[in-house]
XYZ file of C-alpha atoms in Angstrom:
251
model
C -30.447 -18.251 -60.702
C -30.159 -20.433 -63.804
C -26.642 -20.578 -65.176
C -25.251 -22.701 -67.992
C -21.603 -22.667 -69.039
C -20.112 -24.703 -71.884
C -16.669 -24.648 -73.505
C -15.253 -23.153 -70.334
C -11.880 -21.390 -70.500
C -10.537 -19.778 -67.352
C -8.502 -16.674 -68.246
C -7.340 -15.110 -64.986
C -8.019 -14.434 -61.307
C -6.966 -10.924 -60.223
C -7.121 -8.946 -56.947
C -6.812 -5.241 -57.895
C -7.867 -2.047 -56.154
C -10.722 -0.070 -57.752
C -9.710 3.165 -59.503
C -11.730 6.323 -58.926
C -13.461 5.864 -62.270
C -13.386 3.379 -65.141
C -15.263 3.197 -68.441
C -15.447 -0.046 -70.423
C -17.020 0.163 -73.923
C -17.163 -3.629 -74.330
C -15.955 -6.161 -71.785
C -13.556 -8.636 -73.477
C -14.622 -11.645 -71.376
C -17.232 -12.841 -68.916
C -16.512 -11.972 -65.284
C -17.452 -12.571 -61.694
C -16.563 -9.450 -59.681
C -16.473 -10.050 -55.912
C -16.354 -6.902 -53.744
C -14.274 -7.338 -50.592
C -14.303 -3.780 -49.235
C -15.635 -0.332 -50.079
C -18.383 0.391 -52.595
C -18.601 1.169 -56.321
C -21.471 2.610 -58.379
C -22.006 0.841 -61.729
C -24.006 1.970 -64.741
C -24.716 -0.780 -67.272
C -26.365 1.262 -70.032
C -29.304 2.179 -67.827
C -29.121 -0.537 -65.177
C -27.584 1.302 -62.218
C -26.492 -0.463 -59.074
C -24.134 0.008 -56.142
C -21.898 -2.946 -55.345
C -20.826 -3.198 -51.718
C -18.717 -5.643 -49.699
C -20.098 -9.175 -49.757
C -21.762 -8.809 -53.175
C -20.870 -10.214 -56.580
C -21.527 -8.781 -60.021
C -21.874 -11.183 -62.921
C -20.873 -9.325 -66.085
C -21.263 -11.030 -69.487
C -18.781 -10.613 -72.315
C -19.421 -7.555 -74.497
C -21.105 -5.556 -71.715
C -20.492 -1.786 -71.659
C -20.407 0.012 -68.313
C -18.937 2.782 -66.191
C -17.864 2.372 -62.560
C -17.268 5.111 -59.987
C -15.700 4.622 -56.581
C -17.964 5.742 -53.728
C -16.144 8.097 -51.352
C -12.415 8.008 -50.678
C -12.248 4.607 -49.015
C -10.045 2.051 -50.766
C -12.143 -0.634 -52.436
C -10.666 -4.057 -53.082
C -12.172 -6.791 -55.175
C -11.400 -10.078 -56.893
C -12.342 -10.647 -60.520
C -12.509 -14.001 -62.298
C -12.265 -13.602 -66.072
C -13.427 -16.478 -68.263
C -14.784 -17.375 -71.702
C -17.427 -19.884 -72.757
C -21.051 -20.166 -73.855
C -22.770 -18.208 -71.107
C -26.529 -18.190 -70.526
C -26.582 -14.799 -68.768
C -26.755 -11.894 -71.229
C -27.228 -8.923 -68.868
C -25.250 -7.847 -65.820
C -26.731 -8.934 -62.502
C -25.870 -8.566 -58.810
C -26.139 -11.151 -56.053
C -25.681 -10.855 -52.305
C -23.429 -13.705 -51.236
C -25.061 -13.952 -47.822
C -24.036 -17.123 -45.997
C -21.763 -18.131 -48.882
C -19.515 -15.066 -48.517
C -16.926 -16.399 -46.072
C -16.406 -19.650 -47.969
C -16.287 -17.967 -51.390
C -13.747 -15.360 -50.283
C -11.595 -18.137 -48.809
C -11.625 -19.891 -52.198
C -10.828 -16.613 -53.954
C -7.811 -16.018 -51.697
C -6.604 -19.491 -52.563
C -7.105 -19.007 -56.310
C -5.287 -15.668 -56.324
C -2.252 -17.294 -54.697
C -2.011 -20.040 -57.341
C 0.112 -20.149 -60.461
C -2.148 -20.188 -63.538
C -0.036 -22.651 -65.523
C 1.097 -24.949 -62.731
C -2.172 -25.049 -60.749
C -4.730 -24.722 -63.551
C -6.715 -27.827 -62.567
C -6.944 -26.674 -58.949
C -8.029 -23.258 -60.216
C -10.733 -24.801 -62.372
C -11.915 -26.815 -59.379
C -12.189 -23.634 -57.310
C -13.981 -21.837 -60.113
C -16.552 -24.628 -60.447
C -17.151 -24.620 -56.675
C -17.698 -20.854 -56.698
C -20.123 -21.202 -59.610
C -22.009 -23.916 -57.734
C -22.228 -21.711 -54.660
C -23.489 -18.772 -56.716
C -26.305 -21.013 -57.910
C -27.312 -21.475 -54.258
C -27.376 -17.811 -53.283
C -30.984 -17.222 -54.307
C -32.077 -20.548 -52.837
C -30.992 -19.762 -49.266
C -33.876 -20.515 -46.938
C -34.868 -19.314 -43.479
C -32.755 -21.928 -41.764
C -29.645 -20.735 -43.591
C -30.216 -17.153 -42.487
C -31.025 -18.299 -38.974
C -27.847 -20.380 -38.876
C -25.731 -17.474 -40.114
C -27.203 -15.224 -37.430
C -26.384 -17.818 -34.787
C -22.799 -18.045 -36.014
C -22.258 -14.283 -36.426
C -20.279 -13.812 -33.162
C -17.781 -16.444 -34.354
C -17.601 -14.975 -37.853
C -16.939 -11.537 -36.363
C -14.167 -13.035 -34.251
C -12.646 -14.640 -37.348
C -12.765 -11.385 -39.297
C -10.892 -9.516 -36.549
C -8.514 -12.143 -35.119
C -7.833 -14.610 -37.933
C -4.091 -13.863 -37.889
C -3.851 -13.466 -34.129
C -1.827 -16.458 -32.849
C -3.748 -16.439 -29.564
C -7.040 -17.213 -31.341
C -8.262 -20.658 -30.307
C -10.814 -22.708 -32.227
C -12.678 -23.262 -28.965
C -13.271 -19.501 -28.707
C -15.549 -19.661 -31.749
C -18.266 -21.877 -30.305
C -17.906 -20.143 -26.937
C -18.591 -16.775 -28.600
C -21.826 -18.199 -30.020
C -22.892 -19.817 -26.757
C -23.340 -23.258 -28.343
C -21.540 -26.572 -28.026
C -18.344 -27.307 -29.936
C -19.940 -30.239 -31.771
C -22.975 -28.237 -32.880
C -20.813 -25.288 -33.955
C -18.484 -27.495 -36.022
C -21.505 -29.100 -37.689
C -23.001 -25.707 -38.585
C -19.687 -24.246 -39.751
C -18.787 -27.230 -41.930
C -22.239 -27.358 -43.522
C -22.024 -23.651 -44.387
C -18.395 -23.309 -45.477
C -17.378 -26.778 -46.626
C -14.457 -27.189 -44.200
C -14.002 -27.485 -40.443
C -13.202 -24.326 -38.423
C -9.681 -25.633 -37.741
C -8.971 -26.281 -41.429
C -10.468 -22.949 -42.450
C -8.161 -21.053 -40.086
C -5.102 -23.062 -41.163
C -5.869 -22.627 -44.875
C -6.357 -18.867 -44.599
C -3.178 -18.440 -42.562
C -1.119 -20.461 -45.038
C -2.489 -18.479 -47.976
C -1.676 -15.214 -46.192
C 1.855 -16.376 -45.369
C 2.509 -17.408 -48.965
C 1.262 -14.062 -50.242
C 3.619 -12.261 -47.837
C 6.569 -14.375 -48.969
C 5.698 -14.017 -52.664
C 5.362 -10.253 -52.386
C 8.636 -9.729 -50.549
C 6.851 -7.739 -47.830
C 8.605 -9.695 -45.054
C 12.297 -9.740 -44.173
C 12.239 -13.351 -42.981
C 10.206 -16.553 -43.065
C 9.718 -16.175 -39.328
C 8.123 -12.755 -39.784
C 5.726 -14.134 -42.411
C 4.776 -16.952 -40.068
C 4.181 -14.622 -37.119
C 2.148 -12.130 -39.165
C -0.030 -15.009 -40.372
C -0.801 -16.347 -36.906
C 1.822 -19.087 -36.469
C 3.665 -19.110 -33.137
C 5.844 -22.161 -33.866
C 8.136 -21.682 -36.923
C 8.843 -25.421 -37.157
C 5.137 -26.214 -37.278
C 4.658 -23.474 -39.862
C 7.404 -24.915 -42.074
C 5.914 -28.393 -41.831
C 2.319 -27.446 -42.688
C 3.492 -25.055 -45.416
C 5.485 -27.818 -47.105
C 2.553 -30.233 -46.766
C 0.277 -27.681 -48.438
C 2.506 -26.398 -51.252
C 5.047 -29.177 -51.750
C 8.126 -27.097 -50.850
C 9.377 -25.327 -47.710
C 8.704 -21.633 -47.107
C 11.379 -19.324 -48.477
C 11.920 -15.664 -49.339
C 12.949 -16.876 -52.817
C 9.581 -18.430 -53.693
C 8.860 -18.523 -57.401
C 5.247 -17.885 -58.310
């Protein structure tokens, strides 16, 4: 995929739930739409496609389309809205493949940030996602082979990420390979070590719980995010965000 962006202006990063049906006569900005769950049928003035979990739609500014939810299953997605001189003029779909886990981790991080306070971090995440999208069509046999080898660990992460009993050592054991080889493969694919990936995702989840008011205490947010030790949670949270965890967090 060839993609050129100039005069970039990041507008927003949103994590909504798909309605049953939506009709857009002219999209007001460019967008990356990342499907996290469920499926949606799109019709871009004749170009019809079904977007499922693990796929991204790139939709240029001014595009008209309709979207219909498939079935009754809830479908969640993340959309990045932006302006700029964009070389893509027609909607297109990409399968994220081996980039999916890393990209969705970045998206979770972006959605938890404050647009005004963290704009430079958000831009950094946006550029990394764009760079990874450029790689999706260049994935070779070794990438697919590596992803297949790591699939038992990725499945374990999907199901037990917030389970405090999950140990990093269980990941390479699930794949039947050495810890050193697994860490090398994981880091080359997702840009961070398995330990840092788990910690980052847990911290993001805890912050979202505290921001939303869905927990009655900091301890509950820590436990639901996979932290057994509340003192350790408070320390790593403050190191990450610059302030201690609190039910009175201001976004």
